[in-house]
Amino acid sequence: MSSTLESETPLTLARWQRELASAIRDPAELCRLLDLPADFCAEAAAAAGQFPLFVPRPFLARFRRGDPSDPLLRQVLPLAAETATAAGFTPDPVGDLGATAAPGLLHKYRGRALMVTTGACPVHCRYCFRRQYPYQTSPRAWADWQPAIEQIEADESISEIIISGGDPLTLPDRLLARLAERLASIPHLRRLRIHSRMPIMIPSRINDELLQWLTGTRLTPIMVIHANHPAEFDAAVESALARLLDAGVPILNQAVLLSGVNDDTETLVALSERLINLRVTPYYLHQLDKVAGAAHFEVAVDRGREIVAEMRKRLPGYAVPRYVREIAGEEHKIELT
Ligand SMILES: *Cc1c(COP(=O)(O)O)cnc(C)c1O
Ligand code: SF4
């Protein structure tokens, strides 16, 4: 997928850009590197379709070799089940298209608006609710963002901008710095929130250049990361998170409840423990959005409620995420417990 916030190709690539460029895109290579049976590769190749396989090597290093049911592998491996149609699973399950306030700008909830800055990601999550989002309709060049910026300027009820995508941290720092500065010049904005899987997928992304623009304006920065399983953390991820926190950026985590990945109490308790030990606050546990191609990840809401009830008995109150579902047209995410 391509960038939608215009970028020039820099002469030298940062480490994270090289790691992004060297991501695994070929199912056969993935199977070879993980010692997986050949039939897995064939199925993955057939199912990759319009949403190709994409796995960065720093993340791959945390997979269990030779284990077809590894919960990290399951998040990224295309399966034949994706091509089956399932009742109620649609291309735009959360009403993104109806919430477009200006090209690239989604405004659903009072006080905050979300910019879809790019369609590029450091990983392709098979359950992604934006796996079918029409990124080509989002602005590309800086000038194309003017209507969205003007819309934000005109609406004084907005105090927080969420920079999202895709993954906004796939964009170069020079561009993100320009965007942060432009947003900081809008008097009624107070907070800049980044939604990104980069700190988990390619932890070298958290570098000096990023910290500079993220903490260098008058806007209060907030980072929302996305980890679903405790095995997603290693020493490099931990130090990336520590750098953000030590620079004064609070970090929240959102996870998606996923069949075969984290739909058991042990795993989600371990995830929360890991997060709070790293000073990251568990924020949301999302019920799967019913996006076409992801039905095999669905966990029944009653089962989700059971798991969260068990989590409450085993964790400090602040370590239990809010179990929520997004319903198109509602004024906030809906709590399920
Ligand atoms: C989920 C979402 C938000 C953020 O909601 P919070 O409850 O503030 O985390 C904001 N805008 C859009 C369009 C969203 O989908
Ligand atoms: S990183 Fe986020 S936007 Fe990208 S595929 Fe994963 S869930 Fe979707």
XYZ file of C-alpha atoms and ligand atoms in Angstrom:
360
model
C 0.000 0.000 0.000
C 1.214 3.504 -0.701
C 1.749 6.603 1.345
C -1.014 9.182 1.227
C 0.903 12.072 2.778
C 3.305 13.041 0.022
C 6.901 12.101 0.706
C 10.151 12.500 -1.143
C 12.515 9.573 -1.175
C 15.358 10.412 1.200
C 18.931 9.711 0.126
C 19.723 7.554 3.122
C 17.216 5.373 4.890
C 16.894 5.263 8.651
C 17.215 1.854 10.293
C 13.445 1.553 10.694
C 12.945 2.340 7.009
C 15.336 -0.440 6.029
C 13.518 -2.803 8.371
C 10.211 -1.787 6.828
C 11.580 -2.293 3.314
C 12.909 -5.759 4.150
C 9.592 -7.083 5.506
C 8.509 -10.572 4.386
C 5.903 -10.408 1.606
C 6.234 -13.900 0.180
C 4.275 -16.676 1.940
C 6.791 -19.290 0.784
C 9.624 -17.338 2.385
C 7.635 -17.000 5.620
C 7.075 -20.757 5.740
C 10.732 -21.427 5.031
C 11.945 -19.066 7.739
C 9.555 -20.578 10.296
C 9.957 -24.251 9.289
C 6.250 -24.526 8.512
C 4.661 -27.219 6.342
C 4.548 -26.371 2.629
C 0.735 -26.620 2.432
C 0.533 -23.575 4.721
C 2.454 -21.500 2.184
C 0.249 -22.646 -0.661
C -2.912 -21.764 1.258
C -1.455 -18.401 2.301
C -0.409 -17.571 -1.246
C -3.915 -18.331 -2.505
C -5.616 -16.293 0.231
C -3.312 -13.242 0.226
C -5.497 -11.778 -2.557
C -6.095 -8.049 -2.316
C -4.537 -7.831 1.177
C -1.048 -9.277 0.813
C 1.074 -10.874 3.485
C 3.417 -8.373 5.187
C 5.556 -9.206 8.239
C 8.548 -7.168 9.430
C 11.605 -9.173 10.502
C 11.926 -7.717 14.016
C 8.414 -9.073 14.719
C 9.105 -12.382 12.986
C 11.998 -12.959 15.398
C 9.423 -13.400 18.183
C 7.459 -16.163 16.410
C 7.713 -19.794 17.530
C 9.386 -21.776 14.759
C 7.585 -24.826 13.466
C 4.337 -23.984 15.272
C 1.416 -23.501 12.866
C -0.799 -22.332 15.753
C 1.603 -19.680 17.055
C -0.609 -16.735 18.143
C 1.692 -14.202 16.449
C 1.700 -16.131 13.192
C -2.094 -16.375 13.254
C -2.370 -12.565 13.254
C -0.491 -12.260 9.955
C -0.947 -15.501 8.013
C -3.535 -15.405 5.193
C -5.919 -18.374 5.434
C -8.418 -19.813 2.973
C -11.145 -18.893 5.502
C -10.652 -15.219 4.515
C -12.141 -15.817 1.109
C -15.370 -17.310 2.487
C -18.317 -14.929 2.788
C -19.930 -14.672 6.216
C -23.315 -13.140 7.028
C -22.989 -9.672 8.576
C -19.319 -9.223 7.631
C -18.953 -6.194 5.346
C -16.245 -3.953 3.809
C -16.939 -0.936 6.122
C -18.204 -2.422 9.405
C -17.782 0.694 11.570
C -19.209 3.343 9.250
C -15.916 5.106 8.496
C -17.140 6.312 5.122
C -20.230 7.968 6.576
C -18.085 9.816 9.143
C -15.807 11.569 6.654
C -15.798 15.289 7.554
C -13.235 16.187 4.874
C -10.982 14.036 2.682
C -8.869 11.939 5.111
C -10.635 13.271 8.225
C -13.028 11.069 10.224
C -15.132 12.803 12.838
C -17.337 10.472 14.878
C -16.967 11.529 18.482
C -17.245 14.864 20.215
C -13.934 16.551 20.919
C -11.687 14.357 18.792
C -11.193 13.769 15.091
C -9.045 11.213 13.303
C -6.742 11.718 10.320
C -6.200 8.753 7.978
C -2.690 9.842 6.988
C -1.550 6.769 5.077
C -2.592 3.299 3.999
C 0.839 1.854 4.702
C 1.421 -0.387 7.737
C 4.431 -2.120 9.299
C 2.431 -5.373 9.321
C -0.757 -6.630 7.718
C -3.110 -7.812 10.453
C -5.532 -10.236 8.905
C -8.431 -9.035 11.112
C -7.880 -5.323 10.328
C -11.190 -3.423 10.228
C -9.685 -1.089 7.637
C -8.423 -3.924 5.446
C -10.914 -2.773 2.810
C -10.716 0.991 3.464
C -10.446 3.015 0.223
C -7.116 4.643 1.100
C -6.830 5.953 -2.445
C -9.550 8.512 -1.572
C -7.387 10.029 1.190
C -5.197 13.061 0.440
C -1.675 12.433 -0.790
C 0.039 15.756 -1.306
C 0.399 18.276 1.512
C -1.890 20.687 -0.335
C -4.657 18.063 -0.486
C -4.774 18.087 3.317
C -5.892 21.719 3.420
C -9.643 20.965 3.527
C -9.126 18.668 6.538
C -6.918 21.234 8.299
C -9.456 23.967 7.588
C -12.241 21.779 8.910
C -10.290 21.239 12.146
C -9.606 24.962 12.360
C -13.273 25.806 11.903
C -14.555 23.384 14.556
C -13.653 24.670 18.010
C -15.236 21.649 19.673
C -12.232 19.556 18.578
C -9.472 19.466 21.207
C -7.684 16.271 20.179
C -6.403 15.026 16.835
C -5.735 11.332 16.365
C -3.094 10.617 13.750
C -3.965 7.230 12.336
C -3.975 5.258 9.083
C -2.831 2.641 8.180
C 0.040 3.352 10.500
C 1.112 7.003 10.647
C 4.601 6.109 11.864
C 5.374 4.633 8.437
C 5.608 8.292 7.321
C 8.927 10.134 7.510
C 9.586 12.293 10.578
C 10.088 15.410 8.465
C 6.473 15.184 7.328
C 5.084 14.266 10.710
C 6.970 17.192 12.246
C 5.402 19.531 9.710
C 1.973 18.149 10.466
C 2.467 18.385 14.241
C 3.567 22.006 13.913
C 0.624 22.884 11.722
C -1.792 21.293 14.177
C -0.119 23.021 17.129
C -0.830 26.352 15.428
C -4.581 25.723 15.816
C -5.424 27.338 19.175
C -8.278 25.063 20.290
C -6.275 21.844 19.859
C -4.748 20.540 23.091
C -3.691 16.952 22.413
C -1.989 14.945 19.688
C -2.714 11.226 19.821
C -0.843 8.691 17.701
C -2.326 5.259 16.932
C 0.487 2.926 15.891
C 1.677 -0.675 15.893
C 5.222 0.486 15.060
C 6.629 0.340 18.624
C 5.709 -3.378 18.644
C 6.505 -4.244 15.032
C 9.638 -2.172 14.358
C 10.813 -0.775 17.702
C 13.759 1.092 16.123
C 11.070 3.498 14.839
C 11.125 5.173 18.262
C 14.189 7.318 17.577
C 15.379 10.844 18.409
C 13.720 12.383 15.355
C 10.337 10.991 16.332
C 10.607 12.065 19.959
C 11.553 15.536 18.836
C 8.341 16.305 16.942
C 6.123 14.266 19.228
C 7.204 16.159 22.333
C 8.328 19.366 20.644
C 5.047 21.265 20.331
C 2.646 22.671 22.922
C 0.249 19.756 22.262
C 0.071 17.000 24.901
C 1.239 13.789 23.215
C -0.416 10.408 23.749
C 0.583 7.127 22.126
C -1.874 4.277 21.661
C -0.118 1.041 20.747
C -1.694 -2.224 19.668
C -0.514 -5.511 21.201
C -2.719 -8.584 21.382
C -0.452 -11.134 23.034
C 2.319 -11.045 25.667
C 4.761 -12.758 23.270
C 4.758 -9.571 21.162
C 7.182 -7.937 23.625
C 10.934 -8.376 23.601
C 13.842 -6.322 24.935
C 13.851 -3.968 21.940
C 10.121 -3.272 22.282
C 10.536 -2.683 25.992
C 13.262 -0.123 25.490
C 11.292 1.641 22.737
C 8.334 1.958 25.102
C 10.601 3.145 27.914
C 12.042 5.857 25.650
C 8.564 7.177 24.880
C 7.516 7.094 28.523
C 10.727 8.679 29.757
C 10.219 11.461 27.213
C 6.841 12.140 28.844
C 4.549 10.365 26.374
C 1.838 8.310 28.121
C 1.152 4.978 26.411
C -2.153 3.124 26.235
C -2.693 -0.284 24.655
C -5.589 -1.508 22.616
C -6.046 -5.168 21.805
C -8.589 -7.011 19.707
C -10.203 -10.157 21.101
C -9.198 -12.780 18.529
C -10.088 -16.444 18.299
C -6.957 -18.599 18.451
C -4.774 -15.643 19.475
C -5.843 -14.322 22.874
C -9.339 -15.658 23.637
C -8.438 -17.098 27.013
C -8.049 -15.629 30.475
C -4.416 -16.729 30.958
C -3.218 -14.932 27.833
C -5.067 -11.692 28.497
C -4.030 -11.618 32.159
C -0.416 -12.158 31.071
C -0.777 -9.365 28.478
C -2.119 -6.926 31.062
C 0.614 -7.868 33.555
C 3.257 -7.326 30.914
C 1.784 -3.950 29.980
C 1.483 -2.548 33.490
C 4.978 -3.746 34.408
C 6.164 -1.686 31.418
C 4.085 1.317 32.607
C 1.616 0.933 29.714
C -2.090 1.224 30.566
C -4.455 -1.402 29.113
C -7.089 0.800 27.435
C -9.494 -1.121 25.219
C -10.169 -4.759 24.454
C -12.096 -4.513 21.197
C -14.748 -6.911 20.075
C -13.827 -7.824 16.480
C -15.283 -5.452 13.906
C -17.234 -7.471 11.385
C -15.037 -6.793 8.390
C -15.342 -9.121 5.404
C -12.574 -11.744 5.505
C -12.150 -11.849 9.293
C -15.092 -13.981 10.451
C -12.801 -16.811 11.583
C -11.360 -14.480 14.272
C -14.705 -13.798 15.932
C -15.225 -14.642 19.611
C -18.789 -14.593 20.962
C -19.513 -11.554 23.161
C -20.659 -13.824 26.012
C -17.295 -15.583 25.978
C -15.545 -12.183 25.968
C -17.593 -11.121 29.000
C -16.631 -14.322 30.808
C -12.935 -13.725 30.159
C -13.094 -10.111 31.335
C -14.986 -11.178 34.486
C -12.139 -13.621 35.233
C -9.547 -10.898 34.546
C -11.224 -8.698 37.167
C -10.636 -11.374 39.802
C -6.944 -11.579 39.015
C -5.745 -8.075 38.208
C -5.660 -4.624 39.788
C -8.608 -2.581 38.560
C -6.377 -0.349 36.430
C -5.049 -3.387 34.539
C -8.444 -4.509 33.234
C -9.118 -2.981 29.791
C -12.564 -1.748 28.852
C -14.206 -4.390 26.686
C -15.849 -2.430 23.871
C -17.470 -2.709 20.503
C -17.775 -0.010 17.893
C -21.261 0.482 16.501
C -21.662 2.759 13.488
C -23.562 5.928 14.365
C -23.044 5.725 18.161
C -21.479 8.644 20.036
C -18.762 6.539 21.666
C -17.440 2.975 21.722
C -19.984 0.795 23.510
C -18.928 -1.052 26.674
C -19.831 -4.725 26.692
C -19.450 -5.403 30.411
C -12.177 4.840 17.898
C -12.181 6.196 17.291
C -11.781 7.315 18.031
C -11.226 7.201 19.435
O -12.164 6.893 20.377
P -11.713 6.961 21.902
O -12.844 6.358 22.637
O -11.481 8.413 22.214
O -10.443 6.191 22.027
C -11.869 8.560 17.462
N -12.314 8.719 16.198
C -12.697 7.683 15.458
C -13.187 7.927 14.078
C -12.631 6.372 15.960
O -12.990 5.341 15.199
S -1.345 -2.021 11.745
Fe -3.433 -1.315 12.257
S -4.226 -0.412 10.329
Fe -2.415 -1.684 9.810
S -3.217 -3.713 9.259
Fe -2.719 -3.782 11.468
S -4.658 -3.215 12.505
Fe -4.841 -2.576 10.347
